[in-house]
């Protein structure tokens, strides 16, 4: 394959991914602004996202037919998607936006571990080294932000779920169009959360929305979910799950800056938090540099 032909497409996908990650960075702000619980919030989010995608398909007369095996695979993957978002917003409500977003950076670590196991590939020593440094960063945050332990735990588990469905999607996108994958997974998330709410008596007065919630949820469900989710899945035709996870770690940078603008959350953080955050984020940003240097030395050998 001619590199000259692949490079423009790759650059385009990188730009789409960076724009998508910027949008995702705003979801933490919306999550903090919306008044309902994390489970109710995600239920509304996936409902709006699924409906908007369904209307998009109807307008464009796009076929949604899948074989039964693929249908159930995407619906069950939706459980991971829903679980990720519930834990993400629960983490925000149990801690702060910066703490949650930094914890979400551990997606890189979990992807470095899970992707080779799922795809039956050799585990990269460089990825594992990066993962160890990320663990040290997270451990530092745990040590100095003990009052947010539950929020940190929810944030880390959210990252595990995100890593798993990203790896699954990197394989599914080779067989189906990204909007189709997004529709079935978001619909799956809606179904599983609805079942949970039904059996736990969650459909009650606590789901009532305030005036401002409706506008925030509409933005969250359309721009930050259906549009961003489709874009995030589509780039996986060219980019690996680990590469996507690595770039996704820009989300904390965008989110923390926006958190400061909206809530002044940075003033609540201790010096220990920033030490851990710098260690974690610097590892993420220096990884591609180290990867290029190693590849260059191998080519010269």
Short mmCIF file of C-alpha atoms in Angstrom, two decimals, residues 96-103 105 133-134 136-145 147-148 152 251-261 264-283 285:
data_model
loop_
_atom_site.label_atom_id
_atom_site.label_comp_id
_atom_site.label_asym_id
_atom_site.label_seq_id
_atom_site.Cartn_x
_atom_site.Cartn_y
_atom_site.Cartn_z
CA UNK A 96 -14.73 16.53 40.93
CA UNK A 97 -14.47 16.86 37.17
CA UNK A 98 -10.61 16.99 37.17
CA UNK A 99 -10.31 13.87 39.38
CA UNK A 100 -12.69 11.91 37.15
CA UNK A 101 -11.00 12.97 33.93
CA UNK A 102 -7.51 12.14 35.19
CA UNK A 103 -8.75 8.68 36.27
CA UNK A 105 -6.66 8.61 31.42
CA UNK A 133 4.05 4.96 35.16
CA UNK A 134 0.31 5.59 34.80
CA UNK A 136 2.20 5.40 39.83
CA UNK A 137 0.39 8.58 38.83
CA UNK A 138 -2.97 7.16 39.87
CA UNK A 139 -1.49 5.84 43.15
CA UNK A 140 -0.17 9.33 43.92
CA UNK A 141 -3.61 10.82 43.34
CA UNK A 142 -5.18 8.15 45.60
CA UNK A 143 -2.68 8.97 48.35
CA UNK A 144 -3.34 12.70 48.40
CA UNK A 145 -7.04 12.73 47.47
CA UNK A 147 -11.63 12.05 50.38
CA UNK A 148 -12.45 11.16 46.78
CA UNK A 152 -11.59 7.58 41.92
CA UNK A 251 -9.86 14.72 27.28
CA UNK A 252 -8.62 15.49 30.82
CA UNK A 253 -6.66 18.48 29.52
CA UNK A 254 -9.68 19.95 27.74
CA UNK A 255 -12.03 18.97 30.56
CA UNK A 256 -9.85 20.35 33.38
CA UNK A 257 -9.46 23.69 31.59
CA UNK A 258 -13.23 23.90 31.03
CA UNK A 259 -13.83 22.79 34.63
CA UNK A 260 -11.74 25.70 35.85
CA UNK A 261 -13.64 28.12 33.61
CA UNK A 264 -13.01 26.82 39.55
CA UNK A 265 -12.48 23.11 40.42
CA UNK A 266 -8.70 23.47 40.14
CA UNK A 267 -8.68 25.43 43.40
CA UNK A 268 -9.97 22.33 45.23
CA UNK A 269 -7.04 20.13 44.17
CA UNK A 270 -4.01 19.46 46.39
CA UNK A 271 -0.36 19.56 45.28
CA UNK A 272 -0.34 15.74 45.41
CA UNK A 273 -3.14 15.62 42.86
CA UNK A 274 -1.15 17.73 40.42
CA UNK A 275 2.03 15.67 40.94
CA UNK A 276 0.09 12.49 40.08
CA UNK A 277 -1.72 14.18 37.18
CA UNK A 278 1.52 15.51 35.66
CA UNK A 279 3.19 12.07 35.96
CA UNK A 280 0.20 10.39 34.35
CA UNK A 281 -0.34 12.88 31.53
CA UNK A 282 3.37 13.34 30.72
CA UNK A 283 3.66 9.55 30.32
CA UNK A 285 2.19 12.47 25.80
#
